[in-house]
């Protein structure tokens, strides 16, 4: 991979060369390369798209599930991390993104939180872009205002993102330059290191672990470099090179600041060998292409380090960790016993279990003699004496006890009181820090016992105190006995392992040098240096490990009893280091280790954190940050044994670990091994669709406010798992010969190279060492092989290691693992070219021989090129241990000839089939160049693999519509070309991927086209706005059975889907005109809006528009609110559409004659005359002013089988005292709450559940809106009439629009408002006896007296007039009523249609209910509680207005905006996750799913769009 860094930008050099050193030689911080991002994005664009990685945060501002850790690629070219948040979530309330990422360049400092304020315009996407040009580990969170002005700021959940380092290594010549490679095992010209650098991804790393002490002095290392490079390794992992302690272990470091004298050519130099090691490491990299990683050992130090004598505070001792004191005494007793065994007549060499059993009584006796129980218990005798002095001699005077004691409690009960309040009453309770450290001060004890026994004499009180202590001591003695028993068990267990068991080290005689126990404590020598320290500080706890321990709990610190219970598997050559949690806890140690890591970072390319799980997190963060300040591209790998993926993730994200060590030999059988390959090495499955499908093109604004906009590719982030460095075998684990078989090294080593991970191995694995080498005591040297005769499996490793790096760098990101019997097949595929490599491996676990059974491998539409095959034969009987050199098992590598590969053809086309050779012994492998099958499990994927029906369906469906929609021909051609190509060339297993790619690309283009052609409000909006805008496309389409023109196909608006998709049921007048503003006008689809206005206008009859249009053929006139929604939409059109007033002059052919006679649509009198739109509005006003009364045409069962005869009679009139329109009767339902009963069984057939006869509040509001509008137009000379003719009190006269409007204005609140204060009832037209809730507006005014109660029902309808005629409302009354509606009626998605406290409330709708319960039978409760979607938009629009006038938003309007936006989060979440991608018609109670609801409803989306558009306008202001 070639670096993509712009040539005009200077980046500080890395890998140590950027580090400047001051005169003391201490590395200092360079300028961070994050400054490159500023230069890049502020400069000129090169035209290439910028990668944008988008992380969608949850509504609380924190990362979503699985996204709290994000791993980003190395920034070889700057890219952007985008945080996106749903507008209106809580975190957008004055929200601030905080991160320790250096957003504005400059130096990175952990915990130095930089800020970016979240955008405040809630109608647009809330996004924060962070340009990335530097690696590292970073944290972020969002801080925002609380729910009320007085609430404190809220700190959100933290998330982490790690940016991979840029690893630059010398380039090499490739192995596989074409598909026809001739026997790569014999290719000697490939893999040559070139004098130019290339960037290598983490997956491209192949790491070889080496120990310098087995390589000789540094001037002898070059032959090892040559061998490692030849074998395809590109990184060396060096076990610690520092000065070793007495034990000889590289991990027992005596001096962190100097290198091991045994490996240095020049000894005792002033710099400790730094220059010599730097020189040889540099040579390995430049000449042999080998980068360098070294262990950083932070948890312990060699027990003989002089640093410890100077600074014993660096370790854990009874002085600074007092609870260790009894553990030291116990060990001293056992060490003393070790020297006394002969004198006690006990065996010193254990030959049997019987010998061991003889020692146990002596061990117990030695422990008993040191009286460890004194560290646990109270000194009863001493305490009783002291309390006696206090009670009898007032010395010291008793302290009165102010706790609750009854005066008759037993000693046992009093002991429980003391334990419960031990922190206040007992000093040193269970501290184990000294003998009898648990103590109650005599004055406190005296006061306590006085209150416990107030009527006893002082003498008896003293006695009682002793009894209480005796009770306390019972548990403490038992605790001590349990700890001692555990210690004895631990000692005996370790003796059995170290002296008797076959797998143990068989230590031999027990004596002073090899005592009964491994030493848990190092005793520092007594000398002039240590004499200045307290004696208790000179016994230091040694390090080790524990089975199943919590890695975040330090087993040396209180309250852990690991040392006293002898539970630590100890490394007795290493003292455990005591850091605390911050530098101030141990300044010298922290400074020393920071200096150590800075020195290493200036020399090496990376660190391996040894025993990372035991490293305090705070220290790990500090030293890694220190290393990265020196070398920003420092690579960090670590071994973790936490036993928990969650804990692994915590270390990775917080420390900034780049790779975790994983090991293939942890697989205990073939299936388990295959699982490991799948988990750590698969990458993406073959045919993956995620990145290709989800990425989209966009334009990136300059992140720093200057510079050009740039094209970009936006890819959503799905969360990350820790990257693996996948070892076939680590250097400190048993060999293949021990764990499986020697032959298995070949099959396992080969399979690992096909993983999508960094790789790791060790020389002993490649050379087939039979045993795990003891890195502590073994001082023999490696044997270096000759290039013409590689040891072990080196020749195969050379090919496969190079192939691995080549596959990783060329993008073979997809993989497939298949396990069958003792075989594993794994292959890697390039997601674009679909070229791939496959490996067939016969695993060699113990107990298996011969070829085994495996069926031929069949690959459809695949060409295969055989690369090579090999097997290895070993003969352990010929192996001999060499005293000077590490020798592998004698072996022979045999090549396998090309197997039988046949080609054929079946129903899926051409295929290739591979037959495994008859001789293919365990450990054998074959490598091939090919593509392979994979199974994506979704049923649609299976459907696509089985045939091409889905492709044909898409094309044929479009083909059928070309005649009516000719512009579909281009998309049809586009799809046809691609689908034909898929059908002719694509293997069946790849069809799902390519079908998804084509369909999703078409979807993205269509979605983009909709958004780009929509209004500015839509195009600049966030994804929720876009989703709602797409609902207008979803609802609006050409359905011939529902054309809004009877003579030709014209697109129509559906009320909802799927129930109202086609035919007469598709297009409803009321639904169209509640939906038209949001779906058509706010989106800018003015032609569609005009078409619907003209079509419905043509059918105006009786002063009404039809409820059901039925293509104007058979319209039905039974909705009293329809004409007023019609007028409102004409008003909205004239105000929102450019030149909208021209609509008023548009002519409409009238479907019916002027005398309202019913004629068929093709009758000569149909469409015989025309009116202007202005005429239509005037006709509606005039007909209502005169009064309307008619019987529906074709009344009876043919029109409505459920309605009673009286219901077909329509009557509407004006009360000219109030100006309010009344209408309807008990048996019809003329508003949107139009459920007609249909159950004979329950007795509701022919009875509307909600007739709302009288004056529904929303009709009054819509009427007032229309009157005010036309009055304004008349005054401006843009309306021809001045008013209407009406007969009032027998006199026919002109009523101007203003006069009519003023009547309504004057009477509205008097007629509709229900005052909050009963004392105001006289000012309003109410019946106090009917009032259920106060402070609201009536749902209806003037319901007949037999049902007057229905006026006072709390429903959602009074919010609509607040939008269209806000002048009718006193703001304070309005906001009060809205707050009640908010508290009582609002549900998660919709609004309850009835107050839950109402006796008629039934919240769950079931249209199939066939019970005898009238209230719910046949869904009679449709509008009696279920939560409808569209009134939510009414409410929010009203709240948006009145809260900013008279509510909380009066002082701070942003709080209103945030409150509304927060409510809309559930709607945004629903539409984002719902398969229908819309908002439902209704839900059942509390947002529960309603089976009978439309999944997506026009007006549900429309009214929310209205709200968002209003917020958008406010945001612009």
XYZ file of C-alpha atoms in Angstrom, residues 556-864:
309
model
C -1.782 -7.903 46.974
C -4.007 -5.160 48.307
C -6.478 -5.233 51.152
C -8.907 -6.975 51.514
C -7.424 -9.750 49.333
C -6.135 -12.715 51.340
C -4.318 -14.324 48.437
C -0.953 -14.268 50.216
C -2.063 -15.538 53.634
C -4.158 -18.279 51.958
C -1.272 -19.166 49.617
C -3.446 -18.841 46.492
C -0.875 -17.130 44.260
C 1.063 -19.133 41.670
C 4.144 -17.129 42.464
C 7.135 -16.031 40.411
C 9.640 -15.919 43.202
C 12.208 -14.067 41.126
C 9.927 -11.044 40.629
C 8.750 -8.479 43.154
C 5.242 -7.181 42.530
C 5.242 -3.421 41.995
C 2.945 -1.088 43.935
C 1.740 1.824 41.813
C -1.488 2.900 43.409
C -3.782 4.754 41.023
C -1.825 7.953 40.389
C 1.706 9.270 40.340
C 1.361 10.836 43.782
C 0.898 7.360 45.255
C 4.459 6.352 44.294
C 6.303 9.178 42.503
C 9.640 7.471 42.014
C 8.150 4.295 40.561
C 5.875 6.116 38.135
C 8.677 8.390 36.929
C 11.049 5.462 36.597
C 8.650 3.426 34.498
C 7.680 6.371 32.309
C 11.369 6.956 31.598
C 11.727 3.254 30.790
C 8.836 3.233 28.316
C 9.871 6.500 26.677
C 13.298 5.024 26.078
C 11.810 1.925 24.473
C 9.420 3.979 22.329
C 12.346 5.866 20.847
C 13.923 2.582 19.703
C 11.111 0.167 18.864
C 8.013 0.278 16.639
C 5.743 -1.199 19.240
C 5.154 -2.651 22.663
C 3.858 -5.967 23.867
C 2.313 -5.450 27.281
C 3.352 -8.417 29.376
C 0.576 -9.625 31.712
C -1.510 -6.659 30.724
C -4.461 -7.889 32.778
C -2.377 -7.359 35.926
C -1.372 -3.826 34.977
C -3.278 -1.082 36.793
C -5.370 0.651 34.160
C -4.247 4.097 35.271
C -0.594 3.136 34.918
C -1.171 1.444 31.576
C -2.810 4.554 30.185
C 0.022 6.747 31.463
C 2.927 4.724 30.083
C 1.271 4.084 26.714
C 0.508 7.776 26.379
C 4.130 8.479 27.257
C 5.301 6.079 24.567
C 2.971 7.582 21.976
C 4.177 11.070 22.763
C 7.600 9.873 21.685
C 6.364 7.744 18.790
C 2.793 8.617 17.738
C 2.597 5.489 15.578
C 3.543 3.142 18.378
C 1.897 -0.250 17.916
C 0.533 -1.844 21.105
C -0.176 -5.551 21.433
C -1.053 -7.262 24.674
C -1.811 -10.597 26.233
C -4.977 -10.592 28.330
C -6.245 -13.408 30.476
C -9.373 -11.775 31.844
C -11.721 -14.614 30.949
C -14.283 -12.075 29.746
C -14.824 -10.431 26.382
C -16.308 -7.445 28.181
C -13.205 -7.088 30.344
C -10.961 -7.515 27.312
C -12.830 -4.675 25.676
C -12.406 -2.442 28.704
C -8.618 -2.819 28.596
C -8.470 -2.415 24.813
C -10.520 0.756 24.601
C -9.147 2.485 27.690
C -5.484 1.609 27.198
C -5.612 1.999 23.439
C -4.399 -1.528 22.721
C -4.182 -2.212 18.987
C -4.112 -6.017 19.052
C -4.819 -8.782 21.547
C -2.766 -11.954 21.467
C -4.896 -14.966 20.502
C -3.571 -18.498 20.085
C -4.586 -21.297 17.742
C -3.389 -23.999 20.110
C -6.119 -23.075 22.547
C -8.399 -25.114 20.260
C -8.887 -28.471 21.951
C -10.333 -30.223 18.895
C -10.919 -29.548 15.205
C -14.322 -27.949 15.705
C -13.054 -25.703 18.471
C -10.017 -24.753 16.384
C -12.302 -23.888 13.448
C -14.354 -21.718 15.810
C -11.190 -19.826 16.771
C -10.328 -19.308 13.111
C -13.845 -18.022 12.510
C -13.870 -15.728 15.542
C -10.414 -14.208 15.230
C -9.568 -14.645 11.566
C -12.674 -14.682 9.398
C -13.074 -10.973 8.713
C -16.336 -10.558 6.785
C -18.231 -13.522 5.341
C -17.895 -14.087 1.624
C -20.617 -12.084 -0.091
C -20.991 -9.571 2.737
C -23.263 -6.684 1.897
C -22.759 -4.277 4.800
C -20.070 -1.804 3.762
C -20.820 -1.898 0.036
C -24.538 -1.447 0.555
C -24.535 1.008 3.434
C -21.948 3.457 2.121
C -23.276 6.501 0.297
C -21.893 9.498 -1.516
C -22.264 12.967 -0.050
C -20.529 16.318 0.195
C -18.387 17.274 3.168
C -18.379 20.843 4.415
C -14.977 22.128 5.565
C -14.606 20.859 9.153
C -12.599 23.876 10.275
C -14.821 26.471 8.611
C -12.376 27.242 5.826
C -11.332 25.424 2.739
C -13.461 23.844 0.018
C -16.314 21.396 0.309
C -15.213 17.947 -0.789
C -16.911 14.831 -2.112
C -17.083 12.117 0.494
C -18.131 8.536 1.059
C -20.157 8.117 4.256
C -20.022 4.688 5.881
C -21.899 3.930 9.100
C -19.921 2.361 11.905
C -21.311 -0.812 13.445
C -18.973 -1.164 16.409
C -15.683 -3.021 16.635
C -14.174 -6.023 18.314
C -10.572 -6.057 19.501
C -8.122 -6.750 16.706
C -6.254 -10.025 17.023
C -2.627 -10.894 16.601
C -3.295 -14.558 15.990
C -0.414 -16.792 17.046
C -0.123 -20.334 15.909
C 1.885 -20.781 19.111
C 3.296 -18.263 21.576
C 6.830 -18.575 22.868
C 5.758 -19.554 26.384
C 3.378 -22.441 25.651
C 3.755 -26.146 25.046
C 4.917 -27.339 21.624
C 2.715 -29.011 18.968
C 4.464 -32.277 19.800
C 3.194 -32.020 23.379
C -0.298 -30.649 22.700
C -1.246 -32.383 19.425
C 1.440 -33.851 17.146
C 4.584 -32.449 15.542
C 2.929 -32.798 12.116
C 0.094 -30.545 13.227
C 2.502 -27.578 13.158
C 2.217 -27.553 9.365
C -1.588 -27.637 9.168
C -2.145 -25.232 12.044
C 0.581 -22.834 10.941
C -0.875 -22.791 7.422
C -4.477 -22.249 8.536
C -3.500 -19.324 10.726
C -1.878 -17.570 7.749
C -5.283 -17.440 6.076
C -6.733 -15.398 8.941
C -7.658 -11.758 8.635
C -5.501 -10.754 11.573
C -1.940 -9.940 12.430
C -0.020 -13.198 12.773
C 2.425 -14.408 15.368
C 4.722 -17.377 15.749
C 8.027 -18.381 17.278
C 11.119 -20.008 15.907
C 10.601 -23.171 17.945
C 7.271 -23.720 16.195
C 8.702 -23.327 12.710
C 11.737 -25.512 13.502
C 9.601 -28.196 15.245
C 11.133 -28.005 18.717
C 9.680 -30.943 20.646
C 9.405 -29.242 24.021
C 8.646 -25.872 25.515
C 11.950 -24.163 26.131
C 12.587 -22.839 29.616
C 13.254 -19.160 29.040
C 14.534 -18.816 32.617
C 17.168 -21.527 32.877
C 17.862 -22.564 29.287
C 20.849 -20.697 27.816
C 21.431 -22.635 24.600
C 21.393 -20.849 21.237
C 19.010 -21.006 18.288
C 20.062 -23.058 15.298
C 19.889 -21.000 12.099
C 18.917 -22.868 8.940
C 20.490 -22.635 5.533
C 18.393 -20.971 2.767
C 18.769 -24.108 0.657
C 17.571 -26.390 3.438
C 15.042 -24.818 5.746
C 14.500 -26.478 9.097
C 11.064 -27.817 9.985
C 8.237 -26.124 8.100
C 10.231 -22.984 7.276
C 9.901 -23.442 3.511
C 6.074 -23.510 3.669
C 5.959 -20.703 6.186
C 8.005 -18.580 3.771
C 5.339 -18.902 1.066
C 2.285 -18.616 3.272
C 3.581 -15.701 5.337
C 4.258 -13.712 2.193
C 0.875 -14.722 0.806
C -0.819 -13.553 4.001
C 0.679 -10.069 3.830
C -0.131 -9.857 0.144
C -3.768 -10.855 0.730
C -4.171 -8.383 3.582
C -2.636 -5.463 1.730
C -4.527 -6.162 -1.487
C -7.893 -6.272 0.285
C -8.898 -9.924 0.575
C -11.196 -9.002 3.438
C -13.856 -11.699 3.073
C -13.409 -15.191 4.395
C -15.064 -18.536 4.879
C -14.228 -21.360 7.305
C -15.581 -24.875 6.880
C -14.844 -27.811 9.172
C -15.508 -31.410 8.125
C -14.213 -34.287 10.179
C -10.490 -33.723 10.690
C -10.327 -31.259 7.795
C -10.592 -27.486 7.828
C -10.996 -25.451 4.639
C -10.494 -21.725 4.797
C -10.299 -19.172 2.069
C -10.035 -15.484 1.508
C -11.849 -13.564 -1.220
C -11.500 -10.084 -2.626
C -14.921 -8.384 -2.370
C -14.614 -6.654 -5.753
C -12.634 -8.955 -8.030
C -13.803 -12.149 -6.254
C -10.452 -13.693 -6.818
C -9.402 -15.725 -3.829
C -7.108 -18.255 -2.234
C -8.182 -21.431 -0.510
C -6.339 -23.715 1.873
C -7.329 -27.308 2.588
C -5.719 -28.628 5.742
C -5.852 -32.052 7.344
C -5.437 -31.372 11.058
C -3.143 -33.637 13.038
C -4.618 -33.995 16.493
C -3.441 -37.001 18.469
C -5.036 -40.330 17.693
C -5.718 -39.892 13.966
C -3.914 -41.486 11.059
C -4.328 -41.838 7.316
C -6.337 -39.772 4.867
C -9.611 -39.974 6.702
C -12.935 -39.490 4.915
C -13.802 -36.314 3.061
C -16.081 -35.874 0.098
C -14.925 -34.039 -3.076
C -15.095 -30.255 -2.813
C -17.448 -28.772 -5.398
C -17.242 -25.084 -6.323
C -19.780 -23.517 -8.679
C -18.697 -21.118 -11.439
C -15.134 -21.236 -10.212
C -11.808 -21.670 -11.915
C -9.079 -23.242 -9.841
